[in-house]
XYZ file of C-alpha atoms in Angstrom:
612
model
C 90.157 132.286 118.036
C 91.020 135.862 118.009
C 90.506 139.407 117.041
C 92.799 142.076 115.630
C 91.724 143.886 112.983
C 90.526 147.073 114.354
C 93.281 146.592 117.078
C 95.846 147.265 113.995
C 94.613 150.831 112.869
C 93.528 153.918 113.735
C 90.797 155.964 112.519
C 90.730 156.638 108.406
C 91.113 160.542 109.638
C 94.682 159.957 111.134
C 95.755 158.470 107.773
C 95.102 154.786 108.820
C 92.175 152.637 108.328
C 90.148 150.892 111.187
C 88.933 147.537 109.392
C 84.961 147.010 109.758
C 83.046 146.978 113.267
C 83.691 143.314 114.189
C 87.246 141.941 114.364
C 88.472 138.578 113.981
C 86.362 136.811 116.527
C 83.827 138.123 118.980
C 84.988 136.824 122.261
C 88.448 138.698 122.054
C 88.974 141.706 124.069
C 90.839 143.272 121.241
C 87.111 144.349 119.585
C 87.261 146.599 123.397
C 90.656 148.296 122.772
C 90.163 149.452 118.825
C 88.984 152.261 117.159
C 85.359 152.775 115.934
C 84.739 153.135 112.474
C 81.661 151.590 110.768
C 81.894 153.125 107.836
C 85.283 152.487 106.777
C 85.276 148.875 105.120
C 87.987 146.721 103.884
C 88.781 146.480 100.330
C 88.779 142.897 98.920
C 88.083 141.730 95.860
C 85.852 138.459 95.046
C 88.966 136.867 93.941
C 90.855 137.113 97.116
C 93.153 139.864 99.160
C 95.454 141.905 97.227
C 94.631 140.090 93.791
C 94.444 143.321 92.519
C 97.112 145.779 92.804
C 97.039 148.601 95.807
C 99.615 150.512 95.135
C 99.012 153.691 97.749
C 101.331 156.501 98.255
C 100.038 157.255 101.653
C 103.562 156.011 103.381
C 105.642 157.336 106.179
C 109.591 157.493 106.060
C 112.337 158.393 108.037
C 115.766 158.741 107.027
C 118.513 158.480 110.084
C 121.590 156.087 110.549
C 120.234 154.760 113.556
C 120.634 150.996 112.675
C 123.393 149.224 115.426
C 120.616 149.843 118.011
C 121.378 146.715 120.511
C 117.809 147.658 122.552
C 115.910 145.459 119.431
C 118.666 142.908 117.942
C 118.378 141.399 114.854
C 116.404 138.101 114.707
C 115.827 137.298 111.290
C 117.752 134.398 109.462
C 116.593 133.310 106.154
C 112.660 132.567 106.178
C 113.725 128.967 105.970
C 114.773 128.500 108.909
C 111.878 130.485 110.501
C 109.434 128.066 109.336
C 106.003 128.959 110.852
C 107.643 130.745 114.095
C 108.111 134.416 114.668
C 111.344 134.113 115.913
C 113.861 135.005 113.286
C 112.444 138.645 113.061
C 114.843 141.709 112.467
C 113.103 143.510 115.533
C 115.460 146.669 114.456
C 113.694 146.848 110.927
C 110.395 146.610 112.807
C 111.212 149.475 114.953
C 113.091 151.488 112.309
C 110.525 154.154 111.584
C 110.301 154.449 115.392
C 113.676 156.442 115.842
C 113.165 160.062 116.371
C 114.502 161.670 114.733
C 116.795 158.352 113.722
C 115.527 155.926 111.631
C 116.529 152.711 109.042
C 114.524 152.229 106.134
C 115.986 147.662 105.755
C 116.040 148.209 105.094
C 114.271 150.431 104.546
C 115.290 150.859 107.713
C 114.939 149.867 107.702
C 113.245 151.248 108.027
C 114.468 149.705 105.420
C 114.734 146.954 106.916
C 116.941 145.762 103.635
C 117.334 146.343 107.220
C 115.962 144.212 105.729
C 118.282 143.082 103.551
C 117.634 144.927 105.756
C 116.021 144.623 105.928
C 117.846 144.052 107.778
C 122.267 144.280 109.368
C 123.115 143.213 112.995
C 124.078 140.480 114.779
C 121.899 137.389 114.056
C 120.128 135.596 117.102
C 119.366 131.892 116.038
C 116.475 131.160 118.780
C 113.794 132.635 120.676
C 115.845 130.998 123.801
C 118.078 133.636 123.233
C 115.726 136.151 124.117
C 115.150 134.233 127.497
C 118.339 133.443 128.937
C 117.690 129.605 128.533
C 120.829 128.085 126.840
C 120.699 127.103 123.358
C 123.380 124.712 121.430
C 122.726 127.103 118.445
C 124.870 129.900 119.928
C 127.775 127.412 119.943
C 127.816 125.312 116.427
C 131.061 124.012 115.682
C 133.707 125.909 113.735
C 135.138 123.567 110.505
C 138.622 123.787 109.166
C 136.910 124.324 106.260
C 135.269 127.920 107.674
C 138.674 128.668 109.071
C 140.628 128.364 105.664
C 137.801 131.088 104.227
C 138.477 133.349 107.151
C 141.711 133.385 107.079
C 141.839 134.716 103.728
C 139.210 137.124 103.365
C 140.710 139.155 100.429
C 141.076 135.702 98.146
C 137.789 134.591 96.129
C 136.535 131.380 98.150
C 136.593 129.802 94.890
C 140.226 129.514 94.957
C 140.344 129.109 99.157
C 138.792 126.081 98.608
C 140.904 125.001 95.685
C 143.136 124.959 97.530
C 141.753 123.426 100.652
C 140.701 120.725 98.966
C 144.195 120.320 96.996
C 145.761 119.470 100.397
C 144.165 115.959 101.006
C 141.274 117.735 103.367
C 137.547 116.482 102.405
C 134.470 118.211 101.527
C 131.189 116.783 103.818
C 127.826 118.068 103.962
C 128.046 119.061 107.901
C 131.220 121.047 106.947
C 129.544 122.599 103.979
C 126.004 123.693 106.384
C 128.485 124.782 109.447
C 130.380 126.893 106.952
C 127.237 128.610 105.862
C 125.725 129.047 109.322
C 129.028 130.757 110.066
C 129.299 132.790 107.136
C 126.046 134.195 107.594
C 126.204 134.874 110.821
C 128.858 136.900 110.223
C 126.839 138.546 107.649
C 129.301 137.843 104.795
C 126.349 137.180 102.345
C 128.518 137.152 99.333
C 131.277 134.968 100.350
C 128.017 133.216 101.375
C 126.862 132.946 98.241
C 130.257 132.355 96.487
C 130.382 129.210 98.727
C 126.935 128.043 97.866
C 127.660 128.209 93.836
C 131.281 126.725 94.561
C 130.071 123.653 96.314
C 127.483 123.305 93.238
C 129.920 123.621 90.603
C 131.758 120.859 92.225
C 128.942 118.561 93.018
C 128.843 118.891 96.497
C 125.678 120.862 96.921
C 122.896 118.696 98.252
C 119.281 119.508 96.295
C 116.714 119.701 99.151
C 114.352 122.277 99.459
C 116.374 123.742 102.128
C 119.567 124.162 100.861
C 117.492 125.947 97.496
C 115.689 128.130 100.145
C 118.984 129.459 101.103
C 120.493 129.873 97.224
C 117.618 131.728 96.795
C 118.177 134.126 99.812
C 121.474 134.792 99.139
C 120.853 135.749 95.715
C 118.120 138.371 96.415
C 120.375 139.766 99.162
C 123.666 139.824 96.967
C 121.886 140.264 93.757
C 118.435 141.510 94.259
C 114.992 139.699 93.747
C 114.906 139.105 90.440
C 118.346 136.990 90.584
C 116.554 135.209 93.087
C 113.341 135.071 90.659
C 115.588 133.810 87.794
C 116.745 131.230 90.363
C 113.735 129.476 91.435
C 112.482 128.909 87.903
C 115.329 126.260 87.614
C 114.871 124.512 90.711
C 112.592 121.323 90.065
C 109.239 121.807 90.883
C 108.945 118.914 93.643
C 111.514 120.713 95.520
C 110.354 124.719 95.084
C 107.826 124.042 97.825
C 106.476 126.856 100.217
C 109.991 127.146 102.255
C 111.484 128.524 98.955
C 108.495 130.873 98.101
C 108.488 132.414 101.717
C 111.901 133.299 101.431
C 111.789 134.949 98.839
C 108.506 136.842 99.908
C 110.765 137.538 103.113
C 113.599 139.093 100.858
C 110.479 141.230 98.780
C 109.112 142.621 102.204
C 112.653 143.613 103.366
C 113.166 145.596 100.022
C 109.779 146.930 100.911
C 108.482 145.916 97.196
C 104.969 146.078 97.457
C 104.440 144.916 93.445
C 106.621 142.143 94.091
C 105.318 141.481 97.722
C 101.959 141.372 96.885
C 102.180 139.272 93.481
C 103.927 136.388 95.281
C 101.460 136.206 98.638
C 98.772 135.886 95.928
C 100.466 133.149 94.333
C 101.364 131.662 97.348
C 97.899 131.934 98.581
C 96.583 129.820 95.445
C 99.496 127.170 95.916
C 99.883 126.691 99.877
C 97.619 127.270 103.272
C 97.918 130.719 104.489
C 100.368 131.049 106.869
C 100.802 133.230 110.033
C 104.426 133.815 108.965
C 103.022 134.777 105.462
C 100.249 137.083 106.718
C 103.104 138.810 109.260
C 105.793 139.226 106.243
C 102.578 141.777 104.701
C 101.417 143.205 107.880
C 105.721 144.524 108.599
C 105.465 145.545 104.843
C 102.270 147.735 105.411
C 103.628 148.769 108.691
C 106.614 150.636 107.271
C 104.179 151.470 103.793
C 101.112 151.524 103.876
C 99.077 151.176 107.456
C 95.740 151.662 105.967
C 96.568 147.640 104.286
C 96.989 146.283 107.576
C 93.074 146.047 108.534
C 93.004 143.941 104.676
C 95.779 141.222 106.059
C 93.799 140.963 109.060
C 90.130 140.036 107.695
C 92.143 137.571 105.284
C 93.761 135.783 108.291
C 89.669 135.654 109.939
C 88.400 134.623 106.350
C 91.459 131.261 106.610
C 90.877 131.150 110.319
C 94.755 131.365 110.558
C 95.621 132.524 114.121
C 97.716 135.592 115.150
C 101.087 134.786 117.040
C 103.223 137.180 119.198
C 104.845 138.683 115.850
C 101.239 139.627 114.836
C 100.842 141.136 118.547
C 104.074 142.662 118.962
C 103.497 144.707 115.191
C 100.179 146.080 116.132
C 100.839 147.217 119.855
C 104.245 149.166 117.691
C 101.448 150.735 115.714
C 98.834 151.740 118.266
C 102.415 153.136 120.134
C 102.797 155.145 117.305
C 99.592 156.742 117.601
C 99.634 157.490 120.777
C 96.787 154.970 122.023
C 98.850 154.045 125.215
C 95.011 152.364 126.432
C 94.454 150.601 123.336
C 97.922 149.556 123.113
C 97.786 148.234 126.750
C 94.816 146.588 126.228
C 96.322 144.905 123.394
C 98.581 143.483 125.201
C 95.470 141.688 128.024
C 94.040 140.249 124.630
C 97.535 138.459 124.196
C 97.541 137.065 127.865
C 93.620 136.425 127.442
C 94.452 134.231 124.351
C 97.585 132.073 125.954
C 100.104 134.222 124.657
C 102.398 135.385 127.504
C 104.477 138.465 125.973
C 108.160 137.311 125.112
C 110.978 139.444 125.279
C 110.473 140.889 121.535
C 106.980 142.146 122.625
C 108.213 143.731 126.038
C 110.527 145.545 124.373
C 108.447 147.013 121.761
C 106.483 148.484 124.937
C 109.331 149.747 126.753
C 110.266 151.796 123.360
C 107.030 152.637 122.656
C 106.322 154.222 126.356
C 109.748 155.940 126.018
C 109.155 157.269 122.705
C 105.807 158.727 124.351
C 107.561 160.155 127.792
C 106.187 157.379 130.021
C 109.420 157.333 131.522
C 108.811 155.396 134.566
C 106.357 152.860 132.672
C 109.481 152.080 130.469
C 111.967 151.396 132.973
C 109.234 149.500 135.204
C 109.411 146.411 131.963
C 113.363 146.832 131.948
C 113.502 146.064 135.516
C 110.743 143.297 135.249
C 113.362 142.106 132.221
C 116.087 142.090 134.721
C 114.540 140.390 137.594
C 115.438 139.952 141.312
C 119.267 139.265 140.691
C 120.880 140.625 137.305
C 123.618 138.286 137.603
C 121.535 135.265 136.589
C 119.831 137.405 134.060
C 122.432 137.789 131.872
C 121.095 137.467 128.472
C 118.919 140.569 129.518
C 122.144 142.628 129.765
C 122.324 144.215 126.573
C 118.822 145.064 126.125
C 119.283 146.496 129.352
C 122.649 148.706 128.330
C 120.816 150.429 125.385
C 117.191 150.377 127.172
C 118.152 152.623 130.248
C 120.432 154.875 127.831
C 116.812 155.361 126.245
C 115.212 156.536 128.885
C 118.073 158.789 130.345
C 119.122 156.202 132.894
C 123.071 156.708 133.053
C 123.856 155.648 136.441
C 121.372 151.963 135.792
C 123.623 151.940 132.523
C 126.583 151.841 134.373
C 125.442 149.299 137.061
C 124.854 146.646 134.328
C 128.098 147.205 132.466
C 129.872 147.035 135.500
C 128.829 143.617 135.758
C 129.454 142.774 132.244
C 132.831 145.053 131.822
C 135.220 141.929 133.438
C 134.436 139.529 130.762
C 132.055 140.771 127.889
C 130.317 139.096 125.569
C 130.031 140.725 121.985
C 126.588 141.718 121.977
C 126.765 143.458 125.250
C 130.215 144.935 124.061
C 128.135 146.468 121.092
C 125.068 147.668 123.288
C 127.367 148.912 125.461
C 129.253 151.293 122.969
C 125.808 152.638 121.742
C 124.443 153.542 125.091
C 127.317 155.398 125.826
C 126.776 157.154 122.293
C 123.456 157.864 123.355
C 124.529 159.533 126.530
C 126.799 161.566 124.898
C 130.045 159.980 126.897
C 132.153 159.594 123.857
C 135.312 158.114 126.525
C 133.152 155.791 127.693
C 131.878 154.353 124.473
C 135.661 154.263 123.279
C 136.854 152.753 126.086
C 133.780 149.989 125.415
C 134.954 149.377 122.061
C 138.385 148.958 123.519
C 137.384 146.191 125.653
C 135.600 144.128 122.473
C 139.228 144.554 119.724
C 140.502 143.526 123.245
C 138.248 140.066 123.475
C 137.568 139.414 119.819
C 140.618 138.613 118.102
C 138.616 138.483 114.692
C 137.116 141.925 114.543
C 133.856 142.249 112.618
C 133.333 145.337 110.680
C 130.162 146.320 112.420
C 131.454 146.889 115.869
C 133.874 149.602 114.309
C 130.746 151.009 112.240
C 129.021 151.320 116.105
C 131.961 153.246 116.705
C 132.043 155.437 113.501
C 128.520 156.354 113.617
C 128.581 157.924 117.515
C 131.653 160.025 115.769
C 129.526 160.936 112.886
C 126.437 161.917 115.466
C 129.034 164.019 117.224
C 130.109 165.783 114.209
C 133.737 164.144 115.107
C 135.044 163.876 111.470
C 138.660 163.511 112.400
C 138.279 160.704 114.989
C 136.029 158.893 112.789
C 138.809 158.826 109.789
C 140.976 158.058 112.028
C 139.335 154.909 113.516
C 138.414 154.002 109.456
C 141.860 154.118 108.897
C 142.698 151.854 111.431
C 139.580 149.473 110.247
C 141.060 149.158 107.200
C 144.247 148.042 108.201
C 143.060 144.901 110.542
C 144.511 142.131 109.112
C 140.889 140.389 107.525
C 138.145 143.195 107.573
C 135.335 143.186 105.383
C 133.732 146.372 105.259
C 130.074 145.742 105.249
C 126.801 147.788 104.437
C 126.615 149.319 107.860
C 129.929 149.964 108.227
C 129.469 152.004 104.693
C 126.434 153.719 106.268
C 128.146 154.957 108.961
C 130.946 156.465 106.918
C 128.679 158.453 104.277
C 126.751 159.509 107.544
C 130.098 160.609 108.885
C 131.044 162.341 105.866
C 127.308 164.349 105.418
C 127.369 165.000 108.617
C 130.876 167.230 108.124
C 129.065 168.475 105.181
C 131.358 166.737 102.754
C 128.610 164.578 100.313
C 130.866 163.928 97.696
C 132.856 162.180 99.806
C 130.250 160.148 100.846
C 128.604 159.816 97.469
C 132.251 158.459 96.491
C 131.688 155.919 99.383
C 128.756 154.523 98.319
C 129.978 153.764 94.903
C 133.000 152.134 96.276
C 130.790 149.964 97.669
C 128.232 149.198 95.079
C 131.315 148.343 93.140
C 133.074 146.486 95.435
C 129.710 144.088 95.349
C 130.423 142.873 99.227
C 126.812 143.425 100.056
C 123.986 145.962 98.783
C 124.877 149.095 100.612
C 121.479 150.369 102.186
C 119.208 152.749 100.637
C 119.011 155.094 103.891
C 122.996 155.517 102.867
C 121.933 157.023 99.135
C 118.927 158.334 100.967
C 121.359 160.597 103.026
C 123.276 161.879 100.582
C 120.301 162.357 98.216
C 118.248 164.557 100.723
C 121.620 166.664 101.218
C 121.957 167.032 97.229
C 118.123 168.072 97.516
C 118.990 170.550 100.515
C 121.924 172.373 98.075
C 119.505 172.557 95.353
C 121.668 170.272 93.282
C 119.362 168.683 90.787
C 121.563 167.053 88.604
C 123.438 164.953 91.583
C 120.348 164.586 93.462
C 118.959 163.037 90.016
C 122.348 160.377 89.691
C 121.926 159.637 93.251
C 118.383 158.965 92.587
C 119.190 156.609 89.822
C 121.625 154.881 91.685
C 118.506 153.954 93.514
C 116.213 152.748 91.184
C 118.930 150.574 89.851
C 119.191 148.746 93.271
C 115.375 148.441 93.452
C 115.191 151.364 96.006
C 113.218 153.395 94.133
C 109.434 151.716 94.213
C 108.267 153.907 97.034
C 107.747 157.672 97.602
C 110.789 158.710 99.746
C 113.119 158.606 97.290
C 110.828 160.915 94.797
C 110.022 163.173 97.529
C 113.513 163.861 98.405
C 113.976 164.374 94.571
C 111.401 167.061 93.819
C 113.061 169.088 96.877
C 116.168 169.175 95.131
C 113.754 171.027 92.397
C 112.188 173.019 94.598
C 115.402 174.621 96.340
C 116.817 174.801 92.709
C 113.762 176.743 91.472
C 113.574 174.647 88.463
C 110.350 172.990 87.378
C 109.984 168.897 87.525
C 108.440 168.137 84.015
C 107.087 164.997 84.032
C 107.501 163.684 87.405
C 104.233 162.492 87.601
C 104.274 160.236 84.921
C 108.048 159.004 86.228
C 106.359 158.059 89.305
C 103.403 156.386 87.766
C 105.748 154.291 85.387
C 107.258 152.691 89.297
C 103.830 151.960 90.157
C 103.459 155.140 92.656
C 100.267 157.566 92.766
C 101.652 160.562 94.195
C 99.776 161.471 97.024
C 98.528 164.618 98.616
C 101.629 165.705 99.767
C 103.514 164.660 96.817
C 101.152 167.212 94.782
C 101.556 169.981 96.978
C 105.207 169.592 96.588
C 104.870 169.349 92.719
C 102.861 172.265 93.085
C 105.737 174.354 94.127
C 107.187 173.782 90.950
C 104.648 174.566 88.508
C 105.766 178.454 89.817
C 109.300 178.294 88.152
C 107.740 177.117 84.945
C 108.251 179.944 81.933
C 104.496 181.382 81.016
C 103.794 179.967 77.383
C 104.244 182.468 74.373
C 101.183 183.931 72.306
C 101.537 180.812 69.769
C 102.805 178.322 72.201
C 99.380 178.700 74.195
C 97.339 178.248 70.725
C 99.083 175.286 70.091
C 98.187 174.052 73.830
């Protein structure tokens, strides 16, 4: 067994909570490397964790474009195809709130992780193997005529693609139908995706297993938010809306960092299946971008079901304890792992490279980059583009260019991508261009995301023109589908040159367009520059904008809304109450802000105050 719950905090005084004075087991070393705190307790209810609603305002946010960032790829598929591994985690989203001063929400951010959504928003990695340089079939999945006809006409609804396809004497089979979604998805074309899944349903082809409703289901809430999904799952039979189905959707919840939502389906999850690991981790990355001070509850549940932590469960806490500052404790975290059978994977060494770079342990970092890399780089080269972006982290230009040098003959995409962004980071703009020349070069079908890469190093070097330019020429490649980070890194190119309408106009192109949820750091940029001009009544349709994608259920978006009525010198009436009705206390800071206010209010008359 194991111990963790004290290892996931800090003290109640730093703004976290500590869990009780034992931890999950008492022969772990973890009890050794947490914080002390016998008073602070964990709140839990006789009728299990989280059956009543904690909804805390106590969260930390931060709102930069930094979401292509190769040094933690995306991992996360659909929570399907997880089952009860770690391995499809968006490791971006869990180190979104990490970037200084950069950040993603999936989302949010990642971060929202909808960096999460997205959640979530880079290039999927199917298997742990690929995060070991052993060689997985998964990479290489065959690619149907079927996928090719969609593909090749990008601009046409799939419904009629297939019409069409199907009109020519070609037949529909199963494998066809699941390689066409693997590919689609991969590709992160949710909504042709989706358009796909309810075509191949409407003409009886779509097989009912739990699996193939699993992924309906994640589509939807990614396309068409949660409670699509919700309306969804109520119509699939109930012998086949097992535990698969309900933890994607949970997935989708945590990515949109809904904490109502979140928390109302673990619970009723909790009643219908055996707690999971994957299930305890989906609230532990939800608390970790929300609300910290819930982690120590997640933890005494998974002692309480005896369900045991797995590198995930590591990997989040030793992020957290990085955060702090508790290099020891975070180090000792890690001999716990090793002490329990759990050799660190690639996910976990990464978190401590960024974490010691983050915290100027320079030499510490690079020391588990070169330990990635090994004796002879060559026949490491799945490590390659952690590599690119890792040493660009830590300064390391002339290590940067070693390992492209041995990629720059014949890249693959991934290291094309890290490559451009560790260039960015350096500030060689040439270099980075002359990267993204070598992937249009190699990759006849472009992908919007490596020209978003591109776009957002223009809009961090205030290069307006260059980026318009290189939009311009996006939009004119024969099959482009502009996609939510490609969006982000337009409006971020457009605030940056001070032009927010622009951007704002950008955003609504692409709700409208309905191609994929754009991300709520996007509106959360152009919101915070609305707040910054003292523009209230923008800020406020921004702000709505929000809430109608779900956004809204947090305090980041409120907080950037009351500065818009501070810097206007206009009072907020009522902006408690609007924050109360999304299920949000406003905390201390939130009060001191609304404080601000109360000073532009107009002093009562004579009979007004006798009325009061």
């Amino acid at each position: 067994m194991w111990a963790l719950r004290r290892a996931s905090v800090q003290l109640r005084s730093q703004g976290l909570s500590s869990g009780t004075t034992r931890i999950l087991c008492a022969n772990s070393h973890i009890e050794k490397c947490c914080t002390e705190n016998h008073n602070s307790g964990v709140v839990e209810s006789q009728n299990g964790l989280l059956h009543i609603p904690l909804y805390s305002a106590a969260r930390s946010y931060n709102t930069s474009p930094s979401h292509s960032n190769s040094y933690y790829m995306d991992v996360r598929g659909f929570s399907s195809e997880a089952k009860n591994n770690d391995q499809d985690y968006d490791l971006d989203d869990d180190f979104s709130e990490l970037e200084s001063p950069h950040k993603i929400d999936d989302d949010d951010s990642i971060s929202d992780s909808e960096l999460s959504d997205v959640r979530i928003e880079l290039e999927t990695i199917d298997t742990e193997s690929d995060l070991t340089g052993k060689k997985t079939s998964a990479k290489k999945i065959p690619f149907p005529a079927m996928t090719k006809a969609i593909l090749d006409d990008l601009s046409s609804p799939v419904t009629k693609v297939l019409s069409a396809w199907v009109e020519a004497g070609n037949e529909v089979t199963q494998t066809e139908i699941a390689l066409t979604i693997s590919h689609l998805r991969r590709r992160r074309m949710y909504f042709k995706a989706l358009q796909f899944s309810e075509w191949s349903e409407s003409t009886d082809h779509f097989l009912p297993t739990e699996s193939n409703h699993a992924s309906r289901v994640d589509l939807l809430a990614k396309v068409r938010g949660i409670s699509k999904a919700e309306e969804y799952m109520k119509q699939i039979p109930e012998s086949l809306r097992g535990e698969i189905v309900y933890r994607t959707l949970l997935a989708n919840c945590v990515a949109a960092n809904n904490i109502p939502k979140s928390e109302e389906l673990f619970n009723k999850m909790k009643k219908q299946f055996p707690i999971t690991a994957f299930s305890c981790n989906q609230l532990i990355l939800l608390y970790k971008k929300t609300d910290k001070k819930k982690i120590a509850n997640v933890l005494t549940l998974m002692e309480k079901e005896n369900v045991t932590a797995s590198q995930f469960t590591y990997q989040m806490l030793i992020d957290v304890k990085g955060q702090l500052k508790d290099i020891d404790k975070m180090e000792k975290l890690v001999e716990t792992m090793k002490s329990e059978g759990l050799e660190p994977n690639t996910k976990v060494k990464l978190t401590l490279a960024r974490q010691y770079s983050m915290n100027k342990l320079i030499k510490k970092s690079e020391a588990i980059l070169k330990e990635m890399e090994g004796e002879d780089l060559a026949k490491a080269r799945w490590a390659c583009r952690f590599l690119l972006t890792g040493y660009a982290h830590i300064g390391k230009g002339d290590e940067v260019d070693r390992v492209w040098e041995l990629c720059e003959s014949n890249p693959r995409y991934e290291e094309c991508l890290s490559a451009i962004e560790a260039f960015g980071l350096l500030g060689r703009i040439e270099d980075a261009e002359a990267a993204f020349e070598k992937l249009t070069e190699h990759y006849k079908r472009p992908w919007s995301k490596h020209y978003a890469a591109m776009i957002k190093i223009y809009a961090d070097h205030k290069m307006l023109e260059k980026g318009e330019e290189l939009y311009k020429k996006m939009m004119k490649t024969k099959g482009m589908v502009m996609g939510p980070l490609a969006y982000d890194a337009l409006v971020r190119l457009y605030v940056g040159a001070g032009q927010v309408e622009k951007a704002e106009l950008v955003l609504e192109k692409a709700r409208q367009e309905r191609k994929g949820k754009p991300l709520s750091v996007s509106y959360l940029a152009v919101l915070d520059e609305y707040a910054n001009k003292g523009d209230v009544h923008r800020a406020e349709r921004v702000f709505e904008k929000l809430k109608q994608l779900g956004y809204a259920g947090r305090i980041k978006p409120y907080r950037s809304l009351i500065f818009a009525y501070i810097n206007a010198k206009t009072p907020a009436y009522g902006f408690v109450e609007r924050m109360k009705w999304d299920n949000l206390v406003p905390n201390k800071a939130m009060f001191d802000l609304l404080a601000r206010t109360d000073a532009f209010q107009k002093p009562l008359s004579p009979v007004a105050e006798l009325l009061e």
